[in-house]
């Protein structure tokens, strides 16, 4: 696991964009996308590089991590809609190849199985962007999620519902259920890139990186993956015991070693 501590969230966005663009240059064809605030600097940077440097996403497919049960892609709070307006509409990626779990399905569990099968059939995902919840979730794998879980329907904790209430007119409107890629599904991706910013995320970042591997902190599953880059700003790195060592290893990285 490589932990990159950067001065600002904007710097984090540039590092994560370097990873995505480098992977595309090296033949990557499938991206895994998170929604929420954490990847926004990365997405803005990708949009900028597409506009200014001509980085093309035309050959790419993308898979979202999760979707609310009961919301369809035409609803602004759905993650399918959010990723379209925040990223996809500003790139040359074909929207028909941007996939998300079918939150409007009559049988969400069956939709989750179908989505997982599609990722297995078309994967592996080359670069998976991740944020982290205050309780250590990735995707919407809340604490107690099996570390080998596949895409399925999960119940959100009250804390996560409260954290996400900012996107809804009324906090009561936040759905209770989601379809989320499982921790096993996420772990199938070749390169996991976790982005965290702000002091609020510091305890979760520490638990994920320096705590025990445990379903209590779902993001700790990253410790079992062979290729992980964690990009954190100084505030989110604030509780890391080995922060100086991480800075040292980034500074003294072998010249040929990419992220
Ligand atoms: C969203 C997702 C979640 C978020 C996490 C952090 O697709 O999978 O795990 O990444 O809840 O959310 P933000 O970035 O809004 O703090």
mmCIF file of C-alpha atoms and ligand atoms in Angstrom:
data_model
loop_
_atom_site.group_PDB
_atom_site.id
_atom_site.type_symbol
_atom_site.label_atom_id
_atom_site.label_comp_id
_atom_site.label_asym_id
_atom_site.label_seq_id
_atom_site.Cartn_x
_atom_site.Cartn_y
_atom_site.Cartn_z
ATOM 1 C CA UNK A 1 0.000 0.000 0.000
ATOM 2 C CA UNK A 2 1.303 3.421 -0.893
ATOM 3 C CA UNK A 3 0.144 6.352 1.202
ATOM 4 C CA UNK A 4 0.586 9.746 -0.420
ATOM 5 C CA UNK A 5 0.114 12.736 1.865
ATOM 6 C CA UNK A 6 -0.532 15.956 -0.016
ATOM 7 C CA UNK A 7 -0.880 19.564 1.206
ATOM 8 C CA UNK A 8 -4.355 20.187 -0.232
ATOM 9 C CA UNK A 9 -7.330 18.268 -1.680
ATOM 10 C CA UNK A 10 -6.535 19.849 -5.068
ATOM 11 C CA UNK A 11 -3.089 18.227 -4.966
ATOM 12 C CA UNK A 12 -4.814 14.933 -4.176
ATOM 13 C CA UNK A 13 -7.015 15.381 -7.234
ATOM 14 C CA UNK A 14 -3.927 15.854 -9.401
ATOM 15 C CA UNK A 15 -2.260 12.686 -8.051
ATOM 16 C CA UNK A 16 -5.396 10.595 -8.582
ATOM 17 C CA UNK A 17 -5.819 12.068 -12.082
ATOM 18 C CA UNK A 18 -2.173 11.180 -12.823
ATOM 19 C CA UNK A 19 -2.982 7.580 -11.879
ATOM 20 C CA UNK A 20 -6.078 7.431 -14.098
ATOM 21 C CA UNK A 21 -4.385 9.108 -17.076
ATOM 22 C CA UNK A 22 -1.254 6.967 -16.686
ATOM 23 C CA UNK A 23 -3.386 3.828 -16.640
ATOM 24 C CA UNK A 24 -5.244 4.936 -19.792
ATOM 25 C CA UNK A 25 -1.914 5.538 -21.522
ATOM 26 C CA UNK A 26 -0.921 2.017 -20.548
ATOM 27 C CA UNK A 27 -4.050 0.490 -22.059
ATOM 28 C CA UNK A 28 -6.593 0.638 -19.213
ATOM 29 C CA UNK A 29 -10.141 0.391 -20.542
ATOM 30 C CA UNK A 30 -12.320 0.148 -17.427
ATOM 31 C CA UNK A 31 -12.708 2.671 -14.630
ATOM 32 C CA UNK A 32 -14.495 2.243 -11.321
ATOM 33 C CA UNK A 33 -16.167 5.438 -10.149
ATOM 34 C CA UNK A 34 -17.225 6.611 -6.694
ATOM 35 C CA UNK A 35 -19.691 9.420 -6.079
ATOM 36 C CA UNK A 36 -19.760 11.852 -3.150
ATOM 37 C CA UNK A 37 -17.391 14.725 -2.365
ATOM 38 C CA UNK A 38 -14.044 12.916 -2.121
ATOM 39 C CA UNK A 39 -13.395 12.319 -5.840
ATOM 40 C CA UNK A 40 -14.637 15.725 -7.022
ATOM 41 C CA UNK A 41 -11.169 17.293 -7.310
ATOM 42 C CA UNK A 42 -10.042 14.251 -9.265
ATOM 43 C CA UNK A 43 -13.017 14.468 -11.606
ATOM 44 C CA UNK A 44 -12.487 18.201 -12.136
ATOM 45 C CA UNK A 45 -8.832 17.527 -12.932
ATOM 46 C CA UNK A 46 -9.775 14.785 -15.423
ATOM 47 C CA UNK A 47 -12.238 17.137 -17.112
ATOM 48 C CA UNK A 48 -9.534 19.822 -17.281
ATOM 49 C CA UNK A 49 -6.977 17.422 -18.807
ATOM 50 C CA UNK A 50 -9.554 16.204 -21.316
ATOM 51 C CA UNK A 51 -10.227 19.815 -22.357
ATOM 52 C CA UNK A 52 -6.674 21.125 -22.285
ATOM 53 C CA UNK A 53 -4.469 18.137 -23.088
ATOM 54 C CA UNK A 54 -6.870 16.020 -25.102
ATOM 55 C CA UNK A 55 -6.816 13.008 -22.768
ATOM 56 C CA UNK A 56 -9.476 10.780 -24.312
ATOM 57 C CA UNK A 57 -11.916 8.505 -22.537
ATOM 58 C CA UNK A 58 -13.615 7.412 -25.755
ATOM 59 C CA UNK A 59 -12.423 3.822 -25.415
ATOM 60 C CA UNK A 60 -13.339 3.547 -21.736
ATOM 61 C CA UNK A 61 -16.147 1.855 -19.871
ATOM 62 C CA UNK A 62 -17.004 2.748 -16.287
ATOM 63 C CA UNK A 63 -18.780 1.053 -13.404
ATOM 64 C CA UNK A 64 -20.222 2.889 -10.425
ATOM 65 C CA UNK A 65 -19.751 1.522 -6.942
ATOM 66 C CA UNK A 66 -23.291 1.867 -5.736
ATOM 67 C CA UNK A 67 -26.821 3.202 -6.151
ATOM 68 C CA UNK A 68 -29.785 3.946 -3.899
ATOM 69 C CA UNK A 69 -32.615 1.439 -4.038
ATOM 70 C CA UNK A 70 -35.728 3.199 -5.322
ATOM 71 C CA UNK A 71 -33.939 5.899 -7.325
ATOM 72 C CA UNK A 72 -33.746 5.824 -11.114
ATOM 73 C CA UNK A 73 -31.070 7.518 -13.263
ATOM 74 C CA UNK A 74 -33.383 10.431 -14.124
ATOM 75 C CA UNK A 75 -33.647 11.427 -10.446
ATOM 76 C CA UNK A 76 -31.024 14.053 -9.473
ATOM 77 C CA UNK A 77 -30.114 12.315 -6.196
ATOM 78 C CA UNK A 78 -29.357 9.026 -7.911
ATOM 79 C CA UNK A 79 -25.678 8.255 -8.251
ATOM 80 C CA UNK A 80 -26.156 7.497 -11.950
ATOM 81 C CA UNK A 81 -27.445 11.049 -12.462
ATOM 82 C CA UNK A 82 -24.781 12.565 -10.215
ATOM 83 C CA UNK A 83 -21.865 10.947 -12.027
ATOM 84 C CA UNK A 84 -23.341 11.983 -15.354
ATOM 85 C CA UNK A 85 -23.561 15.651 -14.423
ATOM 86 C CA UNK A 86 -20.276 15.774 -12.489
ATOM 87 C CA UNK A 87 -18.080 13.800 -14.856
ATOM 88 C CA UNK A 88 -19.470 11.875 -17.805
ATOM 89 C CA UNK A 89 -21.171 14.823 -19.549
ATOM 90 C CA UNK A 90 -17.825 16.661 -19.611
ATOM 91 C CA UNK A 91 -15.738 13.866 -21.122
ATOM 92 C CA UNK A 92 -15.831 11.969 -24.415
ATOM 93 C CA UNK A 93 -16.786 8.709 -22.681
ATOM 94 C CA UNK A 94 -19.899 7.073 -24.151
ATOM 95 C CA UNK A 95 -22.687 7.335 -21.553
ATOM 96 C CA UNK A 96 -24.025 3.974 -22.754
ATOM 97 C CA UNK A 97 -20.856 2.413 -21.385
ATOM 98 C CA UNK A 98 -21.181 3.973 -17.936
ATOM 99 C CA UNK A 99 -22.908 1.357 -15.821
ATOM 100 C CA UNK A 100 -24.559 1.553 -12.419
ATOM 101 C CA UNK A 101 -26.654 -0.814 -10.337
ATOM 102 C CA UNK A 102 -30.342 -0.635 -11.271
ATOM 103 C CA UNK A 103 -31.800 1.139 -8.250
ATOM 104 C CA UNK A 104 -35.255 1.152 -9.830
ATOM 105 C CA UNK A 105 -35.371 -2.626 -10.381
ATOM 106 C CA UNK A 106 -38.459 -4.492 -9.151
ATOM 107 C CA UNK A 107 -36.088 -7.073 -7.665
ATOM 108 C CA UNK A 108 -33.022 -5.184 -6.343
ATOM 109 C CA UNK A 109 -31.268 -8.373 -5.185
ATOM 110 C CA UNK A 110 -31.480 -9.830 -8.670
ATOM 111 C CA UNK A 111 -30.278 -6.492 -10.113
ATOM 112 C CA UNK A 112 -27.300 -6.660 -7.732
ATOM 113 C CA UNK A 113 -26.413 -10.180 -8.904
ATOM 114 C CA UNK A 114 -26.669 -9.084 -12.536
ATOM 115 C CA UNK A 115 -24.426 -6.095 -11.879
ATOM 116 C CA UNK A 116 -21.811 -8.229 -10.159
ATOM 117 C CA UNK A 117 -21.849 -10.710 -13.052
ATOM 118 C CA UNK A 118 -21.380 -7.852 -15.549
ATOM 119 C CA UNK A 119 -18.320 -6.622 -13.663
ATOM 120 C CA UNK A 120 -16.870 -10.127 -13.562
ATOM 121 C CA UNK A 121 -17.580 -10.649 -17.287
ATOM 122 C CA UNK A 122 -16.221 -7.278 -18.436
ATOM 123 C CA UNK A 123 -13.599 -6.714 -15.765
ATOM 124 C CA UNK A 124 -11.328 -6.546 -14.096
ATOM 125 C CA UNK A 125 -11.734 -2.845 -13.451
ATOM 126 C CA UNK A 126 -8.336 -1.260 -14.095
ATOM 127 C CA UNK A 127 -8.510 1.668 -11.676
ATOM 128 C CA UNK A 128 -11.143 1.869 -8.939
ATOM 129 C CA UNK A 129 -11.651 5.279 -7.320
ATOM 130 C CA UNK A 130 -12.869 5.083 -3.717
ATOM 131 C CA UNK A 131 -13.932 7.498 -0.985
ATOM 132 C CA UNK A 132 -14.282 6.479 2.640
ATOM 133 C CA UNK A 133 -17.198 7.015 5.006
ATOM 134 C CA UNK A 134 -16.785 8.352 8.546
ATOM 135 C CA UNK A 135 -17.420 4.814 9.779
ATOM 136 C CA UNK A 136 -14.853 3.281 7.434
ATOM 137 C CA UNK A 137 -17.234 2.159 4.709
ATOM 138 C CA UNK A 138 -16.154 1.898 1.074
ATOM 139 C CA UNK A 139 -18.877 1.669 -1.501
ATOM 140 C CA UNK A 140 -21.783 1.281 0.875
ATOM 141 C CA UNK A 141 -20.260 -1.656 2.710
ATOM 142 C CA UNK A 142 -21.104 -0.576 6.213
ATOM 143 C CA UNK A 143 -19.313 -2.003 9.280
ATOM 144 C CA UNK A 144 -19.886 -5.777 9.628
ATOM 145 C CA UNK A 145 -19.800 -6.281 5.836
ATOM 146 C CA UNK A 146 -18.079 -9.501 4.855
ATOM 147 C CA UNK A 147 -14.605 -8.832 3.516
ATOM 148 C CA UNK A 148 -15.343 -11.151 0.565
ATOM 149 C CA UNK A 149 -18.866 -9.867 -0.136
ATOM 150 C CA UNK A 150 -20.227 -9.441 -3.663
ATOM 151 C CA UNK A 151 -22.643 -6.835 -5.001
ATOM 152 C CA UNK A 152 -25.850 -6.955 -2.980
ATOM 153 C CA UNK A 153 -28.536 -4.925 -1.229
ATOM 154 C CA UNK A 154 -27.379 -3.315 2.025
ATOM 155 C CA UNK A 155 -29.032 -1.212 4.702
ATOM 156 C CA UNK A 156 -27.432 2.172 5.380
ATOM 157 C CA UNK A 157 -26.539 3.124 8.940
ATOM 158 C CA UNK A 158 -28.313 6.162 10.369
ATOM 159 C CA UNK A 159 -24.927 7.915 10.368
ATOM 160 C CA UNK A 160 -24.435 7.408 6.636
ATOM 161 C CA UNK A 161 -28.003 8.505 5.945
ATOM 162 C CA UNK A 162 -27.360 11.660 7.986
ATOM 163 C CA UNK A 163 -24.038 12.290 6.173
ATOM 164 C CA UNK A 164 -25.777 12.032 2.808
ATOM 165 C CA UNK A 165 -28.864 14.033 3.786
ATOM 166 C CA UNK A 166 -27.196 17.142 2.317
ATOM 167 C CA UNK A 167 -28.122 15.910 -1.162
ATOM 168 C CA UNK A 168 -31.846 15.559 -0.370
ATOM 169 C CA UNK A 169 -34.549 18.170 0.267
ATOM 170 C CA UNK A 170 -35.654 16.339 3.418
ATOM 171 C CA UNK A 171 -33.366 14.030 5.482
ATOM 172 C CA UNK A 172 -36.266 11.576 5.650
ATOM 173 C CA UNK A 173 -35.996 11.172 1.859
ATOM 174 C CA UNK A 174 -32.577 9.468 2.063
ATOM 175 C CA UNK A 175 -33.270 5.860 1.091
ATOM 176 C CA UNK A 176 -32.602 3.168 3.688
ATOM 177 C CA UNK A 177 -31.282 0.677 1.153
ATOM 178 C CA UNK A 178 -28.620 0.625 -1.533
ATOM 179 C CA UNK A 179 -27.130 -1.754 -4.034
ATOM 180 C CA UNK A 180 -23.383 -1.736 -3.512
ATOM 181 C CA UNK A 181 -20.446 -3.566 -4.965
ATOM 182 C CA UNK A 182 -19.184 -5.894 -2.261
ATOM 183 C CA UNK A 183 -15.743 -5.730 -0.707
ATOM 184 C CA UNK A 184 -14.782 -8.821 -2.719
ATOM 185 C CA UNK A 185 -16.060 -7.183 -5.920
ATOM 186 C CA UNK A 186 -14.102 -3.996 -5.204
ATOM 187 C CA UNK A 187 -11.002 -6.057 -4.400
ATOM 188 C CA UNK A 188 -11.122 -7.637 -7.879
ATOM 189 C CA UNK A 189 -10.042 -4.292 -9.387
ATOM 190 C CA UNK A 190 -6.387 -4.072 -10.377
ATOM 191 C CA UNK A 191 -5.576 -0.766 -8.694
ATOM 192 C CA UNK A 192 -7.544 0.751 -5.830
ATOM 193 C CA UNK A 193 -7.209 4.499 -5.262
ATOM 194 C CA UNK A 194 -8.705 5.756 -2.016
ATOM 195 C CA UNK A 195 -9.098 9.510 -1.672
ATOM 196 C CA UNK A 196 -9.819 11.231 1.642
ATOM 197 C CA UNK A 197 -9.764 14.854 2.672
ATOM 198 C CA UNK A 198 -10.476 16.791 5.836
ATOM 199 C CA UNK A 199 -9.977 16.149 9.552
ATOM 200 C CA UNK A 200 -13.375 14.452 9.859
ATOM 201 C CA UNK A 201 -11.991 11.538 7.858
ATOM 202 C CA UNK A 202 -8.795 11.179 9.938
ATOM 203 C CA UNK A 203 -10.067 8.474 12.347
ATOM 204 C CA UNK A 204 -11.473 6.358 9.498
ATOM 205 C CA UNK A 205 -8.260 6.745 7.480
ATOM 206 C CA UNK A 206 -6.193 5.654 10.437
ATOM 207 C CA UNK A 207 -8.423 2.651 11.147
ATOM 208 C CA UNK A 208 -8.309 1.612 7.491
ATOM 209 C CA UNK A 209 -4.547 1.867 7.087
ATOM 210 C CA UNK A 210 -3.094 1.228 10.517
ATOM 211 C CA UNK A 211 -5.849 -0.664 12.300
ATOM 212 C CA UNK A 212 -6.513 -4.387 12.173
ATOM 213 C CA UNK A 213 -8.104 -5.916 9.076
ATOM 214 C CA UNK A 214 -11.646 -6.216 10.268
ATOM 215 C CA UNK A 215 -15.234 -6.080 9.081
ATOM 216 C CA UNK A 216 -15.629 -3.387 11.746
ATOM 217 C CA UNK A 217 -13.691 -1.066 9.405
ATOM 218 C CA UNK A 218 -14.591 -2.269 5.897
ATOM 219 C CA UNK A 219 -11.897 -0.109 4.240
ATOM 220 C CA UNK A 220 -9.255 -2.121 6.108
ATOM 221 C CA UNK A 221 -9.773 -4.767 3.398
ATOM 222 C CA UNK A 222 -7.429 -2.580 1.322
ATOM 223 C CA UNK A 223 -4.565 -3.980 3.397
ATOM 224 C CA UNK A 224 -5.105 -7.334 1.661
ATOM 225 C CA UNK A 225 -4.884 -5.913 -1.877
ATOM 226 C CA UNK A 226 -1.617 -5.933 -3.852
ATOM 227 C CA UNK A 227 -1.987 -2.491 -5.454
ATOM 228 C CA UNK A 228 -3.478 0.312 -3.402
ATOM 229 C CA UNK A 229 -2.750 4.033 -3.401
ATOM 230 C CA UNK A 230 -4.223 6.111 -0.600
ATOM 231 C CA UNK A 231 -4.216 9.838 -1.338
ATOM 232 C CA UNK A 232 -4.887 11.972 1.729
ATOM 233 C CA UNK A 233 -4.516 15.631 2.506
ATOM 234 C CA UNK A 234 -2.688 16.714 5.661
ATOM 235 C CA UNK A 235 -5.930 16.976 7.632
ATOM 236 C CA UNK A 236 -7.120 13.468 6.770
ATOM 237 C CA UNK A 237 -3.607 12.174 7.541
ATOM 238 C CA UNK A 238 -3.718 13.894 10.933
ATOM 239 C CA UNK A 239 -4.066 10.698 12.999
ATOM 240 C CA UNK A 240 -1.639 8.474 11.087
ATOM 241 C CA UNK A 241 1.103 7.204 13.405
ATOM 242 C CA UNK A 242 3.517 6.564 10.556
ATOM 243 C CA UNK A 243 2.820 9.780 8.619
ATOM 244 C CA UNK A 244 6.514 10.742 8.543
ATOM 245 C CA UNK A 245 7.458 7.337 7.179
ATOM 246 C CA UNK A 246 4.814 7.623 4.428
ATOM 247 C CA UNK A 247 6.177 11.060 3.464
ATOM 248 C CA UNK A 248 9.704 9.637 3.446
ATOM 249 C CA UNK A 249 8.807 6.700 1.195
ATOM 250 C CA UNK A 250 6.996 8.978 -1.263
ATOM 251 C CA UNK A 251 10.010 11.293 -1.368
ATOM 252 C CA UNK A 252 12.457 8.411 -1.867
ATOM 253 C CA UNK A 253 10.380 6.388 -4.270
ATOM 254 C CA UNK A 254 12.494 4.559 -6.894
ATOM 255 C CA UNK A 255 12.512 6.665 -10.082
ATOM 256 C CA UNK A 256 10.871 3.966 -12.191
ATOM 257 C CA UNK A 257 8.071 3.282 -9.729
ATOM 258 C CA UNK A 258 4.746 4.816 -10.658
ATOM 259 C CA UNK A 259 1.807 5.002 -8.290
HETATM 260 C C1 LIG B 1 -20.063 6.700 -2.930
HETATM 261 C C2 LIG B 1 -19.418 5.762 -2.017
HETATM 262 C C3 LIG B 1 -19.143 6.113 -0.606
HETATM 263 C C4 LIG B 1 -18.470 7.470 -0.429
HETATM 264 C C5 LIG B 1 -18.254 7.768 1.049
HETATM 265 C C6 LIG B 1 -17.577 9.093 1.269
HETATM 266 O O1 LIG B 1 -20.182 6.134 -4.212
HETATM 267 O O2 LIG B 1 -19.134 4.699 -2.435
HETATM 268 O O3 LIG B 1 -18.332 5.122 -0.032
HETATM 269 O O4 LIG B 1 -17.236 7.447 -1.101
HETATM 270 O O5 LIG B 1 -19.489 7.754 1.690
HETATM 271 O O6 LIG B 1 -18.436 10.116 0.830
HETATM 272 P P1 LIG B 1 -17.900 11.601 0.645
HETATM 273 O O7 LIG B 1 -16.830 11.520 -0.375
HETATM 274 O O8 LIG B 1 -19.079 12.384 0.179
HETATM 275 O O9 LIG B 1 -17.368 12.025 1.963
#
